[in-house]
Short mmCIF file of C-alpha atoms and ligand atoms in Angstrom, two decimals:
data_model
loop_
_atom_site.label_atom_id
_atom_site.label_comp_id
_atom_site.label_asym_id
_atom_site.label_seq_id
_atom_site.Cartn_x
_atom_site.Cartn_y
_atom_site.Cartn_z
CA MET A 19 -78.77 5.10 -41.41
CA ARG A 20 -77.61 6.80 -38.24
CA ALA A 21 -74.55 6.27 -36.08
CA PRO A 22 -75.23 4.11 -32.99
CA ARG A 23 -76.53 5.89 -29.86
CA GLY A 24 -73.74 7.33 -27.76
CA THR A 25 -71.31 7.69 -30.65
CA GLN A 26 -70.53 10.77 -32.66
CA ASP A 27 -68.95 11.87 -35.90
CA ILE A 28 -66.22 14.46 -35.61
CA LEU A 29 -66.48 16.60 -38.69
CA PRO A 30 -64.14 19.16 -40.25
CA GLY A 31 -64.54 22.36 -38.26
CA THR A 32 -64.37 20.29 -35.07
CA SER A 33 -61.66 17.80 -35.99
CA GLU A 34 -59.16 20.69 -36.08
CA LYS A 35 -59.92 21.28 -32.39
CA TRP A 36 -59.21 17.63 -31.66
CA GLN A 37 -55.92 17.83 -33.53
CA PHE A 38 -54.94 20.98 -31.69
CA VAL A 39 -55.75 19.54 -28.27
CA GLU A 40 -54.07 16.20 -28.99
CA LYS A 41 -50.94 17.96 -30.19
CA LYS A 42 -50.88 20.00 -26.98
CA LEU A 43 -51.26 16.88 -24.85
CA ILE A 44 -48.52 15.06 -26.74
CA ASP A 45 -46.21 18.04 -26.23
CA LEU A 46 -47.01 18.06 -22.53
CA CYS A 47 -46.08 14.35 -22.37
CA ARG A 48 -42.83 15.08 -24.17
CA ARG A 49 -41.92 17.65 -21.51
CA TYR A 50 -42.77 15.25 -18.68
CA ASN A 51 -41.02 12.40 -20.55
CA TYR A 52 -44.01 10.10 -21.08
CA LYS A 53 -43.76 7.97 -24.27
CA GLU A 54 -46.67 6.85 -26.38
CA ILE A 55 -48.07 3.32 -26.23
CA ARG A 56 -50.73 2.01 -28.61
CA THR A 57 -52.54 -1.14 -27.58
CA PRO A 58 -55.34 -3.08 -29.32
CA ILE A 59 -58.89 -1.78 -29.14
CA PHE A 60 -60.11 -5.20 -27.99
CA GLU A 61 -58.62 -7.54 -25.43
CA HIS A 62 -59.51 -10.85 -23.80
CA THR A 63 -62.50 -10.18 -21.54
CA GLU A 64 -60.64 -11.69 -18.61
CA LEU A 65 -58.16 -8.81 -18.64
CA PHE A 66 -60.84 -6.31 -17.64
CA GLN A 67 -62.55 -8.70 -15.23
CA ARG A 68 -59.26 -9.07 -13.40
CA GLY A 69 -57.88 -5.60 -14.06
CA VAL A 70 -60.84 -3.26 -13.67
CA GLY A 71 -62.55 -5.53 -11.13
CA ASP A 72 -65.55 -7.85 -11.14
CA SER A 73 -67.59 -5.73 -8.74
CA THR A 74 -67.38 -2.52 -10.77
CA ASP A 75 -70.23 -1.11 -12.84
CA ILE A 76 -67.89 -1.14 -15.82
CA VAL A 77 -67.41 -4.92 -15.73
CA GLN A 78 -70.92 -5.76 -14.54
CA LYS A 79 -72.97 -3.56 -16.83
CA GLU A 80 -70.99 -1.55 -19.30
CA MET A 81 -68.68 -3.71 -21.35
CA TYR A 82 -69.04 -4.41 -25.04
CA THR A 83 -68.29 -8.11 -24.82
CA PHE A 84 -68.77 -10.61 -27.59
CA GLU A 85 -67.59 -13.96 -28.76
CA ASP A 86 -65.36 -13.89 -31.81
CA ARG A 87 -65.68 -16.50 -34.52
CA GLY A 88 -63.17 -18.68 -32.72
CA GLY A 89 -65.39 -18.78 -29.63
CA ARG A 90 -63.17 -16.53 -27.49
CA SER A 91 -64.73 -13.86 -25.32
CA VAL A 92 -63.30 -10.48 -26.27
CA THR A 93 -64.18 -6.99 -25.06
CA LEU A 94 -63.83 -3.54 -26.56
CA ARG A 95 -61.59 -1.78 -24.05
CA PRO A 96 -63.55 0.32 -21.54
CA GLU A 97 -60.40 2.11 -20.33
CA GLY A 98 -56.66 2.16 -20.94
CA THR A 99 -54.96 1.14 -17.71
CA ALA A 100 -55.57 -2.62 -17.84
CA SER A 101 -54.32 -2.83 -21.44
CA THR A 102 -51.25 -0.73 -20.66
CA VAL A 103 -50.39 -2.93 -17.70
CA ARG A 104 -50.99 -6.07 -19.80
CA SER A 105 -48.58 -4.76 -22.42
CA PHE A 106 -46.05 -3.72 -19.75
CA VAL A 107 -46.06 -7.31 -18.47
CA GLN A 108 -46.22 -9.07 -21.84
CA ASN A 109 -43.38 -7.01 -23.33
CA LYS A 110 -41.35 -7.10 -20.12
CA LEU A 111 -41.01 -3.35 -20.05
CA PHE A 112 -40.12 -3.69 -16.36
CA GLY A 113 -36.79 -5.13 -17.50
CA LEU A 114 -35.73 -2.03 -19.46
CA PRO A 115 -33.00 0.10 -17.92
CA ASN A 116 -35.07 3.31 -17.78
CA GLN A 117 -37.47 3.05 -14.86
CA PRO A 118 -40.10 4.02 -13.96
CA THR A 119 -41.83 3.20 -17.24
CA LYS A 120 -43.80 6.31 -18.19
CA LEU A 121 -46.40 5.86 -20.93
CA PHE A 122 -49.27 7.79 -22.46
CA TYR A 123 -52.12 6.86 -24.79
CA ILE A 124 -54.86 8.54 -26.76
CA GLY A 125 -57.61 6.41 -28.21
CA PRO A 126 -61.24 5.34 -28.26
CA MET A 127 -62.76 3.52 -25.27
CA PHE A 128 -66.18 1.87 -25.10
CA ARG A 129 -68.71 1.71 -22.28
CA TYR A 130 -72.36 0.76 -22.55
CA GLU A 131 -73.61 3.66 -20.41
CA ARG A 132 -76.78 5.74 -20.66
CA PRO A 133 -75.72 8.50 -23.02
CA GLN A 134 -76.07 12.10 -21.91
CA GLN A 135 -74.04 15.27 -22.26
CA GLY A 136 -70.42 14.30 -21.58
CA ARG A 137 -71.22 10.62 -21.42
CA LEU A 138 -70.82 8.59 -24.57
CA ARG A 139 -70.60 4.93 -25.46
CA GLN A 140 -67.51 5.57 -27.54
CA PHE A 141 -65.23 8.30 -26.22
CA VAL A 142 -61.56 9.14 -26.56
CA GLN A 143 -59.36 8.92 -23.53
CA PHE A 144 -56.00 10.54 -23.09
CA GLY A 145 -54.20 8.88 -20.21
CA ILE A 146 -50.80 8.38 -18.67
CA GLU A 147 -49.39 5.54 -16.58
CA ALA A 148 -46.15 5.53 -14.58
CA MET A 149 -45.09 2.08 -13.44
CA GLY A 150 -42.21 1.05 -11.23
CA SER A 151 -41.99 3.83 -8.67
CA GLU A 152 -43.53 4.25 -5.26
CA ASP A 153 -42.14 7.72 -4.77
CA PRO A 154 -44.95 10.10 -3.73
CA ALA A 155 -43.30 12.68 -5.98
CA ILE A 156 -44.53 10.76 -9.00
CA ASP A 157 -48.11 10.89 -7.68
CA ALA A 158 -47.69 14.65 -7.57
CA GLU A 159 -46.15 14.61 -11.07
CA VAL A 160 -49.16 12.77 -12.51
CA MET A 161 -51.54 15.29 -10.92
CA ALA A 162 -49.38 18.18 -12.12
CA LEU A 163 -49.52 16.89 -15.70
CA ALA A 164 -53.27 16.30 -15.40
CA MET A 165 -53.94 19.82 -14.12
CA ASN A 166 -51.64 21.41 -16.66
CA SER A 167 -53.27 19.65 -19.56
CA TYR A 168 -56.30 21.83 -18.77
CA LYS A 169 -54.55 24.97 -17.57
CA GLU A 170 -52.34 25.26 -20.63
CA LEU A 171 -55.42 25.29 -22.82
CA GLY A 172 -56.72 28.22 -20.82
CA LEU A 173 -59.15 26.53 -18.41
CA ASN A 174 -59.49 28.17 -15.01
CA SER A 175 -62.55 26.79 -13.25
CA LEU A 176 -60.94 23.60 -12.05
CA THR A 177 -60.75 21.78 -8.75
CA LEU A 178 -58.30 19.02 -8.03
CA VAL A 179 -59.96 16.71 -5.50
CA ILE A 180 -57.71 14.18 -3.78
CA ASN A 181 -58.10 11.37 -1.31
CA SER A 182 -56.14 8.42 -0.02
CA LEU A 183 -57.58 4.95 -0.13
CA GLY A 184 -54.64 3.68 1.91
CA ASP A 185 -52.85 0.37 1.70
CA LYS A 186 -54.38 -3.10 2.00
CA GLU A 187 -54.46 -3.07 5.79
CA SER A 188 -56.08 0.37 5.99
CA ARG A 189 -58.65 -0.57 3.40
CA GLN A 190 -59.47 -3.83 5.18
CA ASN A 191 -60.13 -1.95 8.44
CA HIS A 192 -62.21 0.63 6.63
CA LYS A 193 -64.12 -2.09 4.82
CA GLU A 194 -65.10 -3.70 8.11
CA ALA A 195 -66.18 -0.33 9.46
CA LEU A 196 -68.33 0.26 6.38
CA ILE A 197 -69.98 -3.13 6.71
CA SER A 198 -70.89 -2.50 10.35
CA HIS A 199 -72.10 0.99 9.47
CA PHE A 200 -74.34 0.04 6.56
CA THR A 201 -75.61 -3.38 7.65
CA PRO A 202 -78.44 -1.96 9.87
CA TYR A 203 -79.73 -0.09 6.77
CA ARG A 204 -79.20 -3.01 4.40
CA GLU A 205 -82.89 -3.35 3.47
CA GLU A 206 -83.17 0.38 2.68
CA LEU A 207 -80.31 0.29 0.18
CA CYS A 208 -80.76 -0.49 -3.52
CA SER A 209 -80.33 -4.08 -4.65
CA ASP A 210 -76.93 -3.27 -6.20
CA CYS A 211 -75.70 -1.85 -2.91
CA GLN A 212 -76.87 -4.91 -1.01
CA VAL A 213 -74.52 -6.95 -3.20
CA ARG A 214 -71.81 -4.28 -2.98
CA LEU A 215 -71.98 -4.42 0.79
CA GLU A 216 -70.76 -7.98 0.59
CA GLN A 217 -68.44 -7.74 -2.40
CA ASN A 218 -66.87 -4.33 -2.07
CA PRO A 219 -68.54 -1.96 0.42
CA LEU A 220 -66.45 1.00 -0.80
CA ARG A 221 -68.61 0.92 -3.94
CA VAL A 222 -71.67 1.76 -1.82
CA LEU A 223 -70.23 5.24 -1.26
CA ASP A 224 -70.22 5.73 -5.03
CA CYS A 225 -73.85 4.70 -5.58
CA LYS A 226 -75.92 7.12 -7.61
CA LYS A 227 -79.27 5.73 -6.37
CA ASP A 228 -78.49 5.78 -2.66
CA LYS A 229 -76.45 8.94 -2.59
CA ASP A 230 -79.06 10.81 -0.49
CA HIS A 231 -79.56 8.08 2.09
CA PRO A 232 -78.80 9.56 5.56
CA ALA A 233 -76.33 6.75 6.29
CA MET A 234 -74.12 8.05 3.48
CA LYS A 235 -73.34 11.26 5.33
CA THR A 236 -72.32 9.49 8.51
CA ALA A 237 -70.35 6.72 6.82
CA PRO A 238 -66.86 6.16 8.28
CA SER A 239 -64.20 8.05 6.36
CA ILE A 240 -61.20 6.18 4.99
CA LEU A 241 -58.94 8.91 6.32
CA GLU A 242 -59.76 7.82 9.88
CA TYR A 243 -58.62 4.31 9.04
CA LEU A 244 -55.31 5.04 7.34
CA ASN A 245 -52.45 3.34 9.12
CA GLU A 246 -49.29 5.27 9.86
CA GLU A 247 -47.54 4.32 6.63
CA SER A 248 -50.51 5.26 4.45
CA LEU A 249 -50.99 8.52 6.30
CA GLU A 250 -47.34 9.40 5.87
CA TYR A 251 -47.51 8.60 2.15
CA PHE A 252 -50.56 10.84 1.75
CA GLU A 253 -48.86 13.67 3.66
CA LYS A 254 -45.84 13.48 1.34
CA VAL A 255 -48.01 13.57 -1.78
CA LYS A 256 -49.76 16.69 -0.48
CA ALA A 257 -46.44 18.30 0.45
CA PHE A 258 -45.17 17.82 -3.12
CA LEU A 259 -48.35 19.40 -4.50
CA ASP A 260 -47.81 22.31 -2.12
CA LEU A 261 -44.23 22.67 -3.35
CA MET A 262 -45.47 22.99 -6.94
CA GLU A 263 -48.18 25.37 -5.73
CA ILE A 264 -50.93 23.16 -7.10
CA ASP A 265 -54.18 23.76 -5.21
CA TYR A 266 -56.29 20.81 -4.13
CA VAL A 267 -59.20 19.87 -1.92
CA VAL A 268 -59.19 16.70 0.19
CA ASP A 269 -62.45 14.79 -0.09
CA PRO A 270 -62.54 11.64 2.08
CA ASN A 271 -65.62 10.47 0.15
CA LEU A 272 -63.86 10.35 -3.18
CA VAL A 273 -63.94 6.73 -4.28
CA ARG A 274 -63.18 5.85 -7.83
CA GLY A 275 -65.29 3.60 -9.99
CA LEU A 276 -62.53 1.06 -10.59
CA ASP A 277 -61.26 -1.57 -8.17
CA TYR A 278 -57.51 -1.29 -8.64
CA TYR A 279 -56.85 1.83 -6.59
CA ASN A 280 -54.96 2.26 -3.35
CA HIS A 281 -53.24 5.21 -1.69
CA THR A 282 -53.67 8.27 -3.93
CA ALA A 283 -56.99 8.77 -5.73
CA PHE A 284 -57.94 11.99 -7.46
CA GLU A 285 -60.40 13.65 -9.80
CA ILE A 286 -60.40 16.97 -11.56
CA MET A 287 -63.74 18.73 -11.63
CA SER A 288 -64.96 21.62 -13.73
CA ASN A 289 -66.74 24.39 -11.82
CA ALA A 290 -67.66 26.23 -15.00
CA GLU A 291 -71.26 27.30 -15.15
CA GLY A 292 -73.11 25.45 -17.85
CA PHE A 293 -70.68 22.55 -17.92
CA GLY A 294 -73.53 20.14 -17.29
CA ALA A 295 -74.55 17.56 -14.72
CA ILE A 296 -71.38 15.52 -14.91
CA THR A 297 -68.61 17.68 -13.55
CA THR A 298 -65.73 15.22 -13.53
CA LEU A 299 -63.16 16.02 -16.17
CA SER A 300 -60.69 13.29 -15.33
CA GLY A 301 -59.67 10.81 -12.71
CA GLY A 302 -56.82 8.62 -11.65
CA GLY A 303 -54.84 7.17 -8.85
CA ARG A 304 -52.32 4.67 -7.62
CA TYR A 305 -52.68 0.96 -8.37
CA ASN A 306 -49.95 -0.94 -6.54
CA GLY A 307 -50.81 -4.59 -7.01
CA LEU A 308 -52.42 -4.39 -10.46
CA VAL A 309 -49.27 -5.51 -12.29
CA GLU A 310 -49.11 -8.69 -10.16
CA GLU A 311 -52.83 -9.23 -10.73
CA ILE A 312 -52.14 -9.27 -14.49
CA GLY A 313 -49.28 -11.73 -14.03
CA GLY A 314 -46.24 -9.45 -13.75
CA PRO A 315 -43.66 -8.89 -11.03
CA GLN A 316 -44.49 -6.76 -7.99
CA THR A 317 -44.60 -3.23 -9.45
CA SER A 318 -46.37 -0.13 -8.26
CA GLY A 319 -48.17 2.20 -10.63
CA ILE A 320 -50.09 5.42 -10.90
CA GLY A 321 -51.91 7.18 -13.71
CA PHE A 322 -54.94 9.12 -14.78
CA ALA A 323 -57.22 9.53 -17.78
CA MET A 324 -59.53 12.15 -19.23
CA SER A 325 -61.86 12.17 -22.15
CA ILE A 326 -61.18 14.65 -24.89
CA GLU A 327 -64.95 15.10 -25.25
CA ARG A 328 -65.26 16.48 -21.71
CA LEU A 329 -62.16 18.61 -22.18
CA LEU A 330 -63.73 20.22 -25.27
CA MET A 331 -67.00 20.69 -23.34
CA ALA A 332 -65.11 22.50 -20.58
CA LEU A 333 -63.45 24.79 -23.15
CA GLU A 334 -66.86 25.63 -24.50
CA ALA A 335 -68.32 26.21 -21.03
CA GLU A 336 -65.48 28.63 -20.25
CA ASN A 337 -65.86 30.22 -23.66
CA ILE A 338 -62.27 29.55 -24.68
CA LYS A 339 -61.55 29.76 -28.37
CA LEU A 340 -58.62 27.67 -29.52
CA PRO A 341 -56.22 29.51 -31.81
CA ILE A 342 -57.15 27.54 -34.88
CA GLU A 343 -56.53 29.44 -38.06
CA GLU A 344 -58.62 28.25 -40.96
CA THR A 345 -56.75 29.65 -43.93
CA LEU A 346 -55.23 28.45 -47.16
CA ASP A 347 -51.77 29.48 -48.37
CA CYS A 348 -52.68 29.67 -52.02
CA TYR A 349 -55.46 29.09 -54.55
CA VAL A 350 -54.63 28.54 -58.20
CA VAL A 351 -57.16 30.07 -60.60
CA ALA A 352 -57.03 28.91 -64.20
CA MET A 353 -58.90 30.06 -67.35
CA GLY A 354 -58.66 28.01 -70.53
CA GLU A 355 -57.59 24.50 -71.36
CA LYS A 356 -53.84 25.12 -71.49
CA ALA A 357 -54.00 27.16 -68.32
CA GLU A 358 -55.87 24.32 -66.63
CA GLN A 359 -53.05 21.94 -67.50
CA GLU A 360 -50.48 24.34 -66.12
CA ALA A 361 -52.62 24.75 -62.97
CA VAL A 362 -52.50 21.00 -62.34
CA ARG A 363 -48.72 20.97 -62.75
CA LEU A 364 -48.12 24.10 -60.69
CA THR A 365 -50.48 23.02 -57.88
CA TYR A 366 -48.56 19.75 -57.63
CA GLN A 367 -45.20 21.53 -57.66
CA LEU A 368 -46.24 23.99 -54.93
CA ARG A 369 -47.61 21.20 -52.74
CA GLN A 370 -44.38 19.25 -53.21
CA SER A 371 -42.50 22.24 -51.87
CA GLY A 372 -44.62 22.29 -48.71
CA ILE A 373 -47.17 24.95 -49.59
CA GLN A 374 -50.89 24.39 -48.92
CA VAL A 375 -52.70 24.76 -52.22
CA GLU A 376 -56.19 24.26 -53.65
CA LYS A 377 -57.56 24.61 -57.15
CA ASP A 378 -60.94 24.30 -58.81
CA TYR A 379 -62.39 20.91 -59.77
CA LEU A 380 -65.88 22.00 -60.71
CA GLN A 381 -65.13 23.92 -63.95
CA ARG A 382 -66.13 27.19 -62.28
CA ARG A 383 -65.74 30.45 -64.13
CA MET A 384 -63.04 32.89 -63.03
CA LYS A 385 -65.45 34.68 -60.67
CA GLY A 386 -66.52 31.42 -59.09
CA GLN A 387 -62.91 30.38 -58.59
CA PHE A 388 -62.16 33.67 -56.81
CA LYS A 389 -65.23 33.19 -54.64
CA SER A 390 -63.98 29.76 -53.74
CA ALA A 391 -60.56 31.22 -52.89
CA ASP A 392 -62.27 33.77 -50.64
CA ARG A 393 -64.34 31.13 -48.88
CA LEU A 394 -61.19 29.15 -48.16
CA LYS A 395 -59.50 32.35 -46.90
CA ALA A 396 -56.65 32.04 -49.39
CA LYS A 397 -53.73 34.31 -48.61
CA TYR A 398 -52.53 34.34 -52.23
CA VAL A 399 -54.21 33.61 -55.52
CA ILE A 400 -52.22 32.66 -58.60
CA VAL A 401 -54.07 33.40 -61.83
CA ILE A 402 -53.08 31.51 -64.96
CA GLY A 403 -54.59 32.68 -68.24
CA ASP A 404 -53.59 32.20 -71.86
CA ASN A 405 -51.97 35.65 -71.98
CA GLU A 406 -49.80 34.97 -68.94
CA LEU A 407 -48.88 31.55 -70.30
CA GLU A 408 -47.50 33.09 -73.47
CA ASN A 409 -44.99 34.87 -71.23
CA ASN A 410 -44.35 31.71 -69.18
CA ALA A 411 -45.76 33.63 -66.26
CA ALA A 412 -48.73 33.87 -63.90
CA THR A 413 -50.26 36.68 -61.88
CA MET A 414 -49.96 36.46 -58.14
CA LYS A 415 -52.45 38.36 -56.04
CA ASP A 416 -51.96 39.14 -52.37
CA MET A 417 -55.53 38.74 -51.09
CA ASN A 418 -54.84 40.83 -48.04
CA SER A 419 -53.49 43.98 -49.71
CA GLY A 420 -55.05 43.38 -53.13
CA GLU A 421 -51.70 43.98 -54.82
CA GLN A 422 -50.79 41.83 -57.79
CA LYS A 423 -47.70 41.09 -59.81
CA GLU A 424 -46.72 38.96 -62.79
CA ILE A 425 -44.14 36.33 -61.92
CA LYS A 426 -42.27 33.83 -64.09
CA LEU A 427 -43.55 30.29 -63.64
CA ASN A 428 -40.11 28.95 -62.78
CA GLU A 429 -39.73 31.52 -59.99
CA ILE A 430 -43.16 31.23 -58.53
CA THR A 431 -42.52 28.52 -55.91
CA ASP A 432 -39.53 30.26 -54.33
CA TYR A 433 -41.30 33.58 -54.51
CA LEU A 434 -44.43 32.32 -52.78
CA ARG A 435 -42.43 30.47 -50.17
CA ASP A 436 -40.60 33.70 -49.34
CA LYS A 437 -43.86 35.60 -49.10
CA LEU A 438 -45.47 33.02 -46.83
CA ALA A 439 -42.41 33.08 -44.61
CA GLY A 440 -43.01 36.80 -44.16
CA GLY A 441 -40.63 38.01 -46.92
CA LYS A 442 -40.74 41.13 -49.08
CA VAL A 443 -43.98 42.83 -50.09
CA ILE A 444 -45.05 42.53 -53.73
P1 HAM B 15 -62.42 6.68 -15.20
O1 HAM B 15 -62.69 7.59 -14.08
O2 HAM B 15 -63.31 5.53 -15.41
O3 HAM B 15 -60.92 6.18 -15.00
O4 HAM B 15 -62.38 7.49 -16.53
C1 HAM B 15 -61.49 8.57 -16.68
C2 HAM B 15 -62.13 9.65 -17.50
O5 HAM B 15 -62.60 9.15 -18.73
C3 HAM B 15 -63.34 10.31 -16.87
O6 HAM B 15 -62.99 11.25 -15.91
C4 HAM B 15 -63.96 10.96 -18.10
O7 HAM B 15 -63.23 12.12 -18.49
C5 HAM B 15 -63.70 9.91 -19.15
N1 HAM B 15 -64.90 9.07 -19.33
C6 HAM B 15 -65.21 7.93 -18.68
N2 HAM B 15 -66.37 7.43 -19.14
C7 HAM B 15 -66.80 8.28 -20.09
C8 HAM B 15 -67.94 8.31 -20.96
N3 HAM B 15 -68.86 7.34 -20.95
N4 HAM B 15 -68.05 9.34 -21.83
C9 HAM B 15 -67.13 10.32 -21.88
N5 HAM B 15 -66.03 10.33 -21.10
C10 HAM B 15 -65.86 9.33 -20.22
C11 HAM B 15 -60.27 5.37 -15.86
O8 HAM B 15 -60.67 5.05 -16.93
C12 HAM B 15 -58.89 4.97 -15.36
N6 HAM B 15 -58.31 4.04 -16.33
C13 HAM B 15 -58.02 6.19 -15.17
C14 HAM B 15 -56.67 5.82 -14.68
C15 HAM B 15 -55.54 5.74 -15.40
N7 HAM B 15 -56.36 5.47 -13.45
C16 HAM B 15 -55.06 5.18 -13.39
N8 HAM B 15 -54.57 5.33 -14.58
#
């Protein structure tokens, strides 16, 4: 039996990297005051149809949708924003005194895409959402957090690409311009784009099949259609980024793959050589209007998400080793039946006091137990033999210096704790 295509097992050796990265991201959220939200892995299908948008590839082609035994259509979440907004509305978080509501999540998402490097059918997204503020400073804050989640792990080859999709009016004008621009070429576009041209012409700009069509290059840019208010908003967002000295590139062709965006849209790309064909590390933007769409009061929002898989790929491409120390505090070696009993008791006692301990469970000889301790990179080995037991003692060996010393059993925990905390030398 094999795991389904587009999924992966994360095994020891790699899972430590995940833990390290997740801990870093959670700490970053603490500093920016984003609190964790955990929502269900499946939702009513309608949430994503309304939230992510009917004309998107995600809703049209990529959702894991099924009927449950009660005949309801449910979907494994393809992203985290719609669920977060649903929960924000359902739990009336907009009524809490502390606004904006700033949330983060880390969890598996599911999209039926063609798997390739950096593209999975189950992947883990870390994302943040800030709801209830239309201050351009919070757009800049979200991008600052997004960029720093990579920079603080040591990544350098990054580009923050930003664009403005404007407000409703600007987008409507742009939409009309796109329709007039592409209609003469309608027959030359792929069948998906012919539908997109009617449903949501912005999506045409994002088409992978038609990306080399000459009409793409001359397509009207949204930036030319921004009304005064939208332009001013975009200018303020950029000014805040400048204040924080966060570099960015404006790309008027950046359109995101989800329907809920307006005003700020951004992606972070990796420029690292060998990163692979997909260079987007993360993406996000503003979604004023989504909360109402899901049934809540008029509330603006902005957020972004990244997959941990692509983050780890970028670390590899930039050859960054995470400071993960694979060691063991202590290994208890026992010889003889009585000693074995004492080893079980002592191992338990040491673990209870917070020390990381392993012992043998395969009846290895002394040499084998030491080998095992070496493999696990044990800092200390405690040897219990019948002789030592007669003295109510055990021998403690410092595996680094090779020094050893006999220590009374009732003193051993405190002694080892001192040593591990950097105390006296044996
Ligand atoms: P998205 O651009 O669809 O946006 O996905 C965000 C990130 O999720 C991508 O940049 C990528 O890192 C990761 N990702 C997406 N699909 C896959 C996949 N098949 N395999 C591996 N990684 C993947 C959203 O999902 C929005 N909810 C982001 C957002 C939050 N906008 C506002 N708030």
